Amino acid sequence: MDMFADIILPVPLNRLFTYSVPPALESDIAPGKRVCVPFGRGRHLTGIVSVIHNNRPTEYQVKDIEKVMDIDIPTLLPYQIELIDWISRYYLCTPGDTLKMLLPNSLRPESENQKDGYRPKTEQFVKLSEHIDRSNRENILEKIKRARKQQDVINIYFELSAYNFEDGSCKPVSKRQLQEHIESKTALQALIANGILEQYQVETGRLPEYSGTSVTPHPLTDEQERAYSDIKNHFKQKNTVLLHGITSSGKTEIYIKLIKEEIERGKQVLYLLPEIALTTQIMYRLREVFGNSMCIYHSNCTDNIRAEIWQRQLSEHPFSLVLGTRSAVMLPFRNLGLVVVDEEHENSYKQEDPAPRYNARNVAIVMAAKCRAKTLLGSATPSFESYANAIWEKYGLVSLNTRYGNIELPKVEVVDITDMRKRKYMKGAFSPQLIEAITETIDNGGQVILFHNRRGYSATVECRECGWVQKCKNCDVSLTYHKSRNAAVCHYCGKHYPVAKVCPECESTHLAEIGYGTERIAEQLIQLVPQAKISIMDSDTSKGSYEDIIRDFQDGVNNVLIGTQMISKGFDFDNVYLVGILQADTMMNFPDFRAAERAYQLMEQVVGRAGRRNKRGRVIIQTLQPENQIIEMLQSHKYRPFFNQQMEERHIFAYPPYTRMVIIKLKESNEQIVNEAAAILCRELGNLFGHDKVLGPDAPIVSKVRMQHIRNIILKTDHKSGFLNTRKMIDKALEPIEKENRFRYVKISFDVDPL
Ligand code: ADP
Ligand code: ZN
Ligand code: ZN
């Protein structure tokens, strides 16, 4: 009987493609293997075999598979093929989108002649050429004095390599790493062509070896022991357990015990983290215990390392423990026992762009179930979704309410900024209470963390005469002034502008810096508390220097850390006794149904950085709304009443977790056209789903980004109506738009369970 195979191809069409299997390939072909097939006129694509069957398609002439690329073992395990299907259906994207995201580049079935693919163990690096005078920066810059972009690239190279002009020593910099930091690849090529930089190949495929000795885990406290056995008991009945443990209760120690046990019974463990660069402390802790049986997998790994880990996981000797960020959930596990999702509430588990816009926490749960493994979600501030699932008894719930060493949670004091302003007590962004507390803490040898959710110097530059504000030309958003770069920067598209000195509307020169960013706060603090030694951590900090900042702070080189939400991510410093939140209001007032949940999570996590060892910590929150329920919650540290009250609102307004939400986003450079398309789509969706289930179309707060006008439609579906149906109905609603030629440039994307 003739043999056929359905292939997943990396193309943006919502279907699989059937090809015939020539007799010569019949013995080689298997689901999960990569194959090369003809596609369109003269093109070839590499795809993945999904299923093999004997049903000849009747509606078109099938073509032959040309080649089977995987000789012995398939690149995907059977459960991963199912996972591609699940992700594509649930997140309303194509199997091709999911496949592209799942596989590391070099294993990835790209279009055309991807014949060589994964070549292990070498990578391109760049260095200063030996043929130029490398003894000082000016000599080198002189050579390219007319090429601004090349100068930028070379300066970034100096920074990344920590180039030392005295002895020529430097850290190796890969071409890929450099390309990630620069704007112009052409400028980099020009530097190579001009003989200033040169390329060289390095064997890098070796995964970094750990040479330390392995440390036995800490014995658990009684309280931790109880939580541990509760978790085990729940796992007898349920696939997923939520561990709600307050900050510094020792969740990591419990994970370690569970992981160790899985490994000892021959199982594998996946440990997901929201972010690697900021959580090196956990990485080192796990390395100490699990040594070389563990690997680290994240999006900043070189593609070769990713491919190598992938291949190793398919081999007879896979890593027992993978510590990774969201993409690690896609790796193959042959014998998975447990998935730990640490800080499960974190937004970074959700992929924003491109499709699939998946949430790795949810994918982890589905994937674990397919592997008959268990999932442990952990957080001090659980997402409402997960907590609701626990209350509704889909998940087991285990609480841990004491901090390690019985240290009390910090005392939270609230300062009413309105009142302080009225009495003219505020010094810039600082209240007298906060200044006093900082001074006292530093003078007693302690350290301080200050949280402020805006980077840069000031929020905007505004004309004092007419109220004009400097805005981005591509986006509908005001620019943030960055003093250190002497530029006004768009935080949406990244474009830099010269800072306005004269108002273009009224020609006044009376321009003022409005609002505070981290940079300005640091500048003020130095004036107010001269003994402060300050580090800033925000997304302007280059990724490579996070670790240095963390180390300097840990070693006491600096005594104040000012940062944006980055500092909420699980730092564990012994000596921090004071945490200050400079303005709680922007987060609380955000017009989004999740604002309260998110503001609370963020602030409670920041609060949790204080007084983790020995002594109770202190927190000062500055706010315009001291009576806000979130502030009250932060003072009492009581999650449940806050959760209940918020859930009531979500119920009344039919928001998640009571419904499943999909945001349909339309983009077009022409505002009129996008408005029309959005109106039609909204009407069609309303007819199909019911008009009470469709909200919009609305322009989001920033309604134009990179010259594209954006309109959102919100669709609320209930959990019962099944994915397949939703998908079919949405496709039907799209038909009138797809038919019209004038809508051909409207880009439509779907975000399921948006954050
Ligand atoms: P969480 O993840 O809940 O915030 P951690 O696991 O980071 O808490 O623990 C907080 C601190 O207390 C860490 O420095 C950890 O090493 C320490 N700790 C927690 N439990 C124990 C234990 N049983 N024995 C020794 N140290 C512990
Ligand atoms: Zn003006
Ligand atoms: Zn912009």
Short mmCIF file of C-alpha atoms in Angstrom, two decimals, residues 259-647:
data_model
loop_
_atom_site.label_atom_id
_atom_site.label_comp_id
_atom_site.label_asym_id
_atom_site.label_seq_id
_atom_site.Cartn_x
_atom_site.Cartn_y
_atom_site.Cartn_z
CA ILE A 259 14.65 17.41 42.44
CA LYS A 260 17.25 15.28 44.16
CA GLU A 261 14.70 12.62 44.82
CA GLU A 262 13.53 12.54 41.19
CA ILE A 263 17.09 12.25 39.92
CA GLU A 264 17.83 9.45 42.36
CA ARG A 265 14.96 7.45 40.96
CA GLY A 266 16.30 7.96 37.46
CA LYS A 267 13.96 10.74 36.36
CA GLN A 268 14.68 14.08 34.73
CA VAL A 269 13.69 17.49 36.02
CA LEU A 270 13.01 20.78 34.26
CA TYR A 271 13.41 23.89 36.43
CA LEU A 272 11.96 26.99 34.81
CA LEU A 273 12.99 30.47 35.82
CA PRO A 274 11.69 33.77 34.47
CA GLU A 275 15.15 35.18 33.82
CA ILE A 276 18.71 33.88 34.04
CA ALA A 277 20.87 37.01 34.08
CA LEU A 278 19.11 38.30 37.19
CA THR A 279 18.88 35.01 39.05
CA THR A 280 22.46 33.84 39.05
CA GLN A 281 22.14 33.28 42.79
CA ILE A 282 19.75 30.35 42.25
CA MET A 283 21.87 29.04 39.43
CA TYR A 284 24.95 28.85 41.67
CA ARG A 285 22.93 27.26 44.45
CA LEU A 286 21.70 24.49 42.14
CA ARG A 287 25.14 24.04 40.56
CA GLU A 288 26.62 23.42 44.00
CA VAL A 289 24.23 20.55 44.58
CA PHE A 290 23.76 19.06 41.10
CA GLY A 291 27.11 19.82 39.41
CA ASN A 292 27.51 18.44 35.90
CA SER A 293 24.25 16.56 35.83
CA MET A 294 22.65 19.96 35.27
CA CYS A 295 22.71 22.29 32.29
CA ILE A 296 21.54 25.83 31.72
CA TYR A 297 19.39 26.66 28.72
CA HIS A 298 18.19 30.13 27.85
CA SER A 299 17.69 32.43 24.91
CA ASN A 300 21.12 34.00 25.23
CA CYS A 301 22.90 30.67 24.80
CA THR A 302 24.57 30.46 21.42
CA ASP A 303 22.60 28.49 18.93
CA ASN A 304 25.24 25.77 18.88
CA ILE A 305 24.98 25.27 22.60
CA ARG A 306 21.21 25.06 22.27
CA ALA A 307 21.49 22.50 19.49
CA GLU A 308 24.05 20.56 21.47
CA ILE A 309 21.84 20.44 24.56
CA TRP A 310 18.94 19.36 22.37
CA GLN A 311 20.97 16.48 20.88
CA ARG A 312 22.27 15.48 24.28
CA GLN A 313 18.70 15.31 25.64
CA LEU A 314 17.88 12.88 22.84
CA SER A 315 20.91 10.72 23.63
CA GLU A 316 21.33 7.85 26.07
CA HIS A 317 22.95 10.19 28.61
CA PRO A 318 20.82 13.29 28.86
CA PHE A 319 21.18 15.95 31.55
CA SER A 320 19.13 15.03 34.59
CA LEU A 321 18.33 18.64 35.41
CA VAL A 322 17.73 21.47 32.96
CA LEU A 323 17.60 24.96 34.43
CA GLY A 324 16.16 27.29 31.88
CA THR A 325 13.99 30.19 30.85
CA ARG A 326 10.71 29.78 28.99
CA SER A 327 12.13 28.29 25.80
CA ALA A 328 13.54 25.34 27.78
CA VAL A 329 10.01 23.98 27.99
CA MET A 330 10.41 22.99 24.32
CA LEU A 331 13.45 20.71 24.88
CA PRO A 332 12.97 16.97 24.50
CA PHE A 333 12.79 14.98 27.74
CA ARG A 334 12.82 11.23 27.43
CA ASN A 335 12.10 10.50 31.05
CA LEU A 336 10.66 13.54 32.75
CA GLY A 337 9.54 13.28 36.37
CA LEU A 338 9.01 16.84 37.54
CA VAL A 339 8.76 20.41 36.28
CA VAL A 340 9.36 23.24 38.73
CA VAL A 341 8.03 26.65 37.63
CA ASP A 342 9.70 29.11 39.98
CA GLU A 343 8.09 32.58 40.39
CA GLU A 344 5.16 31.26 38.39
CA HIS A 345 3.42 34.66 38.43
CA GLU A 346 6.14 36.33 36.34
CA ASN A 347 5.18 38.00 33.07
CA SER A 348 8.38 36.89 31.39
CA TYR A 349 6.96 33.39 31.02
CA LYS A 350 4.74 34.84 28.36
CA GLN A 351 6.14 35.34 24.88
CA GLU A 352 4.99 38.67 23.47
CA ASP A 353 6.21 38.47 19.90
CA PRO A 354 6.29 36.73 17.53
CA ALA A 355 3.64 34.00 17.55
CA PRO A 356 3.14 31.66 19.28
CA ARG A 357 2.36 34.02 22.18
CA TYR A 358 2.57 31.19 24.65
CA ASN A 359 2.86 31.13 28.40
CA ALA A 360 5.61 28.70 29.37
CA ARG A 361 3.94 28.03 32.71
CA ASN A 362 0.82 26.74 31.00
CA VAL A 363 2.76 24.88 28.32
CA ALA A 364 4.82 23.28 31.11
CA ILE A 365 1.70 21.91 32.75
CA VAL A 366 0.42 20.46 29.48
CA MET A 367 3.81 19.10 28.52
CA ALA A 368 4.36 17.51 31.94
CA ALA A 369 0.98 15.81 31.75
CA LYS A 370 1.86 14.38 28.34
CA CYS A 371 5.06 12.99 29.89
CA ARG A 372 3.20 11.71 32.96
CA ALA A 373 5.29 14.06 35.07
CA LYS A 374 4.22 16.44 37.84
CA THR A 375 4.37 20.22 37.87
CA LEU A 376 5.18 22.32 40.91
CA LEU A 377 4.37 26.03 40.64
CA GLY A 378 6.02 28.23 43.24
CA SER A 379 5.56 31.86 44.20
CA ALA A 380 5.25 34.25 47.12
CA THR A 381 2.67 36.17 45.08
CA PRO A 382 0.78 33.63 42.98
CA SER A 383 -1.00 34.70 39.82
CA PHE A 384 -4.76 34.83 40.28
CA GLU A 385 -5.08 32.19 37.56
CA SER A 386 -3.01 29.66 39.46
CA TYR A 387 -4.43 30.52 42.85
CA ALA A 388 -7.97 30.21 41.49
CA ASN A 389 -7.11 26.82 40.03
CA ALA A 390 -5.88 25.80 43.46
CA ILE A 391 -9.03 27.06 45.19
CA TRP A 392 -11.13 25.29 42.56
CA GLU A 393 -9.16 22.13 43.39
CA LYS A 394 -7.65 21.65 39.97
CA TYR A 395 -4.26 22.09 41.61
CA GLY A 396 -3.10 21.12 45.07
CA LEU A 397 -2.33 24.07 47.34
CA VAL A 398 0.51 24.14 49.87
CA SER A 399 1.37 27.20 51.95
CA LEU A 400 4.54 28.16 53.74
CA ASN A 401 3.95 31.08 56.04
CA THR A 402 7.14 31.58 57.98
CA ARG A 403 10.44 32.95 56.82
CA TYR A 404 13.57 30.89 57.30
CA GLY A 405 15.02 31.64 60.74
CA ASN A 406 11.60 32.94 61.83
CA ILE A 407 12.44 36.47 60.73
CA GLU A 408 9.27 38.53 60.60
CA LEU A 409 8.11 40.00 57.31
CA PRO A 410 9.16 43.65 57.07
CA LYS A 411 7.30 46.46 58.75
CA VAL A 412 5.67 48.57 56.05
CA GLU A 413 5.29 52.33 56.63
CA VAL A 414 3.27 54.50 54.28
CA VAL A 415 4.06 58.12 53.44
CA ASP A 416 1.34 60.32 51.96
CA ILE A 417 3.10 62.35 49.28
CA THR A 418 0.16 64.71 48.75
CA ASP A 419 0.41 65.81 52.35
CA MET A 420 4.20 66.09 52.23
CA ARG A 421 4.00 68.18 49.07
CA LYS A 422 1.43 70.49 50.60
CA ARG A 423 3.73 71.13 53.50
CA LYS A 424 6.65 71.52 51.09
CA TYR A 425 8.58 68.75 52.81
CA MET A 426 9.39 66.78 49.66
CA LYS A 427 12.94 67.07 48.39
CA GLY A 428 12.48 66.05 44.76
CA ALA A 429 11.26 62.47 44.83
CA PHE A 430 12.18 61.95 48.50
CA SER A 431 10.11 62.42 51.64
CA PRO A 432 11.88 63.34 54.90
CA GLN A 433 10.94 59.94 56.35
CA LEU A 434 12.65 58.13 53.50
CA ILE A 435 15.76 60.30 53.62
CA GLU A 436 16.07 59.71 57.34
CA ALA A 437 15.61 55.97 57.03
CA ILE A 438 18.21 55.73 54.26
CA THR A 439 20.72 57.73 56.27
CA GLU A 440 20.15 55.65 59.36
CA THR A 441 20.42 52.34 57.52
CA ILE A 442 23.64 53.27 55.77
CA ASP A 443 25.18 54.70 58.93
CA ASN A 444 24.48 51.40 60.69
CA GLY A 445 26.29 49.52 57.93
CA GLY A 446 23.14 48.25 56.22
CA GLN A 447 22.09 48.42 52.60
CA VAL A 448 19.10 49.94 50.84
CA ILE A 449 17.06 49.00 47.80
CA LEU A 450 15.00 51.73 46.14
CA PHE A 451 12.33 50.77 43.66
CA HIS A 452 11.14 53.09 40.94
CA ASN A 453 9.43 51.87 37.84
CA ARG A 454 10.78 54.33 35.33
CA ARG A 455 14.19 54.38 33.76
CA GLY A 456 15.98 57.38 32.30
CA TYR A 457 16.24 60.83 33.83
CA SER A 458 12.85 62.48 33.57
CA ALA A 459 9.56 61.21 32.24
CA THR A 460 9.21 64.00 29.70
CA VAL A 461 10.43 67.41 28.65
CA GLU A 462 7.57 69.86 28.70
CA CYS A 463 7.11 73.49 27.66
CA ARG A 464 6.21 75.56 30.69
CA GLU A 465 4.52 78.18 28.53
CA CYS A 466 2.22 76.15 26.29
CA GLY A 467 2.38 72.59 27.63
CA TRP A 468 3.96 71.07 24.52
CA VAL A 469 5.75 67.76 25.16
CA GLN A 470 8.41 66.19 23.03
CA LYS A 471 7.02 63.09 21.28
CA CYS A 472 8.30 60.30 19.07
CA LYS A 473 7.67 60.76 15.36
CA ASN A 474 6.94 57.06 14.86
CA CYS A 475 4.95 56.35 17.98
CA ASP A 476 2.21 58.13 19.82
CA VAL A 477 4.18 58.49 23.02
CA SER A 478 6.21 61.15 24.82
CA LEU A 479 9.97 60.78 24.96
CA THR A 480 11.97 60.03 28.08
CA TYR A 481 14.95 62.26 28.74
CA HIS A 482 18.20 60.34 29.37
CA LYS A 483 20.74 62.73 30.77
CA SER A 484 23.69 60.33 30.61
CA ARG A 485 23.18 59.86 26.87
CA ASN A 486 22.10 63.46 26.36
CA ALA A 487 19.15 62.26 24.35
CA ALA A 488 15.38 62.01 24.38
CA VAL A 489 14.53 58.35 23.89
CA CYS A 490 11.39 56.58 22.76
CA HIS A 491 10.84 53.62 25.06
CA TYR A 492 8.64 51.96 22.44
CA CYS A 493 10.78 51.97 19.32
CA GLY A 494 14.13 52.89 20.88
CA LYS A 495 14.75 55.92 18.66
CA HIS A 496 17.04 58.64 20.06
CA TYR A 497 16.34 62.35 19.46
CA PRO A 498 18.27 65.48 20.41
CA VAL A 499 16.77 67.06 23.52
CA ALA A 500 14.56 70.02 22.66
CA LYS A 501 15.98 73.33 23.82
CA VAL A 502 13.30 75.53 22.28
CA CYS A 503 9.59 74.82 22.13
CA PRO A 504 8.62 74.32 18.46
CA GLU A 505 5.07 75.56 19.19
CA CYS A 506 5.67 78.85 21.01
CA GLU A 507 9.45 79.27 20.74
CA SER A 508 9.78 79.53 24.48
CA THR A 509 13.05 78.30 25.98
CA HIS A 510 11.35 77.66 29.25
CA LEU A 511 11.40 73.85 29.04
CA ALA A 512 11.23 71.73 32.16
CA GLU A 513 12.01 68.15 33.04
CA ILE A 514 8.85 66.56 34.38
CA GLY A 515 8.77 63.44 36.52
CA TYR A 516 11.54 61.20 37.76
CA GLY A 517 13.47 58.29 36.32
CA THR A 518 16.07 56.14 38.06
CA GLU A 519 18.89 58.35 36.78
CA ARG A 520 17.43 61.51 38.30
CA ILE A 521 16.63 59.75 41.55
CA ALA A 522 20.26 58.68 41.90
CA GLU A 523 21.39 62.24 41.21
CA GLN A 524 19.10 63.62 43.92
CA LEU A 525 20.02 60.98 46.45
CA ILE A 526 23.72 61.82 46.20
CA GLN A 527 22.84 65.42 47.09
CA LEU A 528 20.65 64.38 50.01
CA VAL A 529 22.72 61.51 51.41
CA PRO A 530 26.33 62.00 50.31
CA GLN A 531 27.48 58.74 51.90
CA ALA A 532 25.27 56.77 49.50
CA LYS A 533 27.21 54.65 47.03
CA ILE A 534 24.74 53.88 44.29
CA SER A 535 24.22 51.24 41.61
CA ILE A 536 21.40 51.47 39.10
CA MET A 537 19.77 48.40 37.64
CA ASP A 538 17.25 48.81 34.85
CA SER A 539 16.93 47.77 31.25
CA ASP A 540 19.47 50.45 30.27
CA THR A 541 22.05 48.37 32.13
CA SER A 542 23.81 46.15 29.64
CA LYS A 543 23.01 42.50 30.23
CA GLY A 544 26.63 41.59 30.77
CA SER A 545 26.95 43.86 33.77
CA TYR A 546 24.03 42.57 35.85
CA GLU A 547 26.26 40.03 37.47
CA ASP A 548 28.88 42.68 38.34
CA ILE A 549 26.24 44.94 39.88
CA ILE A 550 24.83 42.07 41.92
CA ARG A 551 28.30 41.05 43.08
CA ASP A 552 29.32 44.61 44.01
CA PHE A 553 26.17 44.99 46.03
CA GLN A 554 26.61 41.63 47.70
CA ASP A 555 30.22 42.47 48.58
CA GLY A 556 29.19 45.82 50.03
CA VAL A 557 31.06 47.91 47.44
CA ASN A 558 27.84 49.86 47.04
CA ASN A 559 25.17 50.46 49.64
CA VAL A 560 22.17 51.61 47.61
CA LEU A 561 20.63 49.78 44.68
CA ILE A 562 18.13 51.77 42.63
CA GLY A 563 16.13 49.79 40.14
CA THR A 564 13.01 49.14 38.12
CA GLN A 565 10.97 45.94 38.30
CA MET A 566 14.14 43.98 37.61
CA ILE A 567 15.03 44.14 41.27
CA SER A 568 11.85 42.31 42.21
CA LYS A 569 13.12 39.08 40.73
CA GLY A 570 14.24 36.95 43.60
CA PHE A 571 17.39 38.69 44.83
CA ASP A 572 18.62 37.42 48.15
CA PHE A 573 20.95 39.90 49.88
CA ASP A 574 21.90 39.42 53.51
CA ASN A 575 22.40 42.99 54.44
CA VAL A 576 19.40 44.86 53.02
CA TYR A 577 17.32 46.28 55.86
CA LEU A 578 15.48 49.02 54.06
CA VAL A 579 13.39 49.00 50.91
CA GLY A 580 11.89 52.23 49.59
CA ILE A 581 9.15 52.44 46.96
CA LEU A 582 9.29 55.96 45.58
CA GLN A 583 5.91 56.19 43.82
CA ALA A 584 3.45 53.37 44.16
CA ASP A 585 0.79 55.11 42.09
CA THR A 586 1.71 54.65 38.44
CA MET A 587 1.41 50.88 38.83
CA MET A 588 -1.84 50.99 40.79
CA ASN A 589 -3.53 53.37 38.37
CA PHE A 590 -2.75 51.53 35.19
CA PRO A 591 -6.02 51.12 33.25
CA ASP A 592 -6.08 47.35 33.02
CA PHE A 593 -8.06 44.74 34.90
CA ARG A 594 -4.83 43.14 36.04
CA ALA A 595 -3.29 46.36 37.38
CA ALA A 596 -4.07 45.64 41.03
CA GLU A 597 -2.79 42.10 40.85
CA ARG A 598 0.38 43.16 39.10
CA ALA A 599 1.07 46.18 41.32
CA TYR A 600 0.63 44.01 44.37
CA GLN A 601 2.91 41.25 43.03
CA LEU A 602 5.62 43.66 42.06
CA MET A 603 5.59 45.58 45.32
CA GLU A 604 5.26 42.55 47.59
CA GLN A 605 8.26 41.00 45.83
CA VAL A 606 10.25 44.20 46.30
CA VAL A 607 9.16 44.37 49.93
CA GLY A 608 10.37 40.78 50.31
CA ARG A 609 13.97 41.87 49.59
CA ALA A 610 14.17 43.54 53.02
CA GLY A 611 15.39 41.84 56.18
CA ARG A 612 15.97 38.34 54.85
CA ARG A 613 18.59 37.42 57.41
CA ASN A 614 19.01 38.05 61.15
CA LYS A 615 16.95 41.19 61.56
CA ARG A 616 13.49 42.36 60.61
CA GLY A 617 13.44 44.70 57.62
CA ARG A 618 11.71 47.99 57.08
CA VAL A 619 9.81 49.28 54.06
CA ILE A 620 8.72 52.80 53.21
CA ILE A 621 6.10 53.26 50.51
CA GLN A 622 5.49 56.74 49.15
CA THR A 623 2.08 57.18 47.55
CA LEU A 624 -0.66 59.63 46.63
CA GLN A 625 -3.32 57.13 47.77
CA PRO A 626 -2.45 55.80 51.22
CA GLU A 627 -5.94 54.31 51.52
CA ASN A 628 -5.68 52.16 48.42
CA GLN A 629 -6.49 48.52 49.10
CA ILE A 630 -3.19 47.37 47.64
CA ILE A 631 -1.24 49.46 50.13
CA GLU A 632 -3.29 48.01 52.95
CA MET A 633 -2.56 44.53 51.65
CA LEU A 634 1.18 45.23 51.55
CA GLN A 635 1.05 46.30 55.18
CA SER A 636 -0.89 43.29 56.40
CA HIS A 637 0.82 40.79 54.04
CA LYS A 638 -2.54 39.02 53.79
CA TYR A 639 -3.05 37.61 50.30
CA ARG A 640 -6.35 35.81 50.62
CA PRO A 641 -8.75 38.72 51.39
CA PHE A 642 -7.13 40.76 48.63
CA PHE A 643 -7.49 37.85 46.21
CA ASN A 644 -11.14 37.30 47.16
CA GLN A 645 -12.06 40.92 46.71
CA GLN A 646 -10.33 41.18 43.33
CA MET A 647 -11.91 37.94 42.16
#
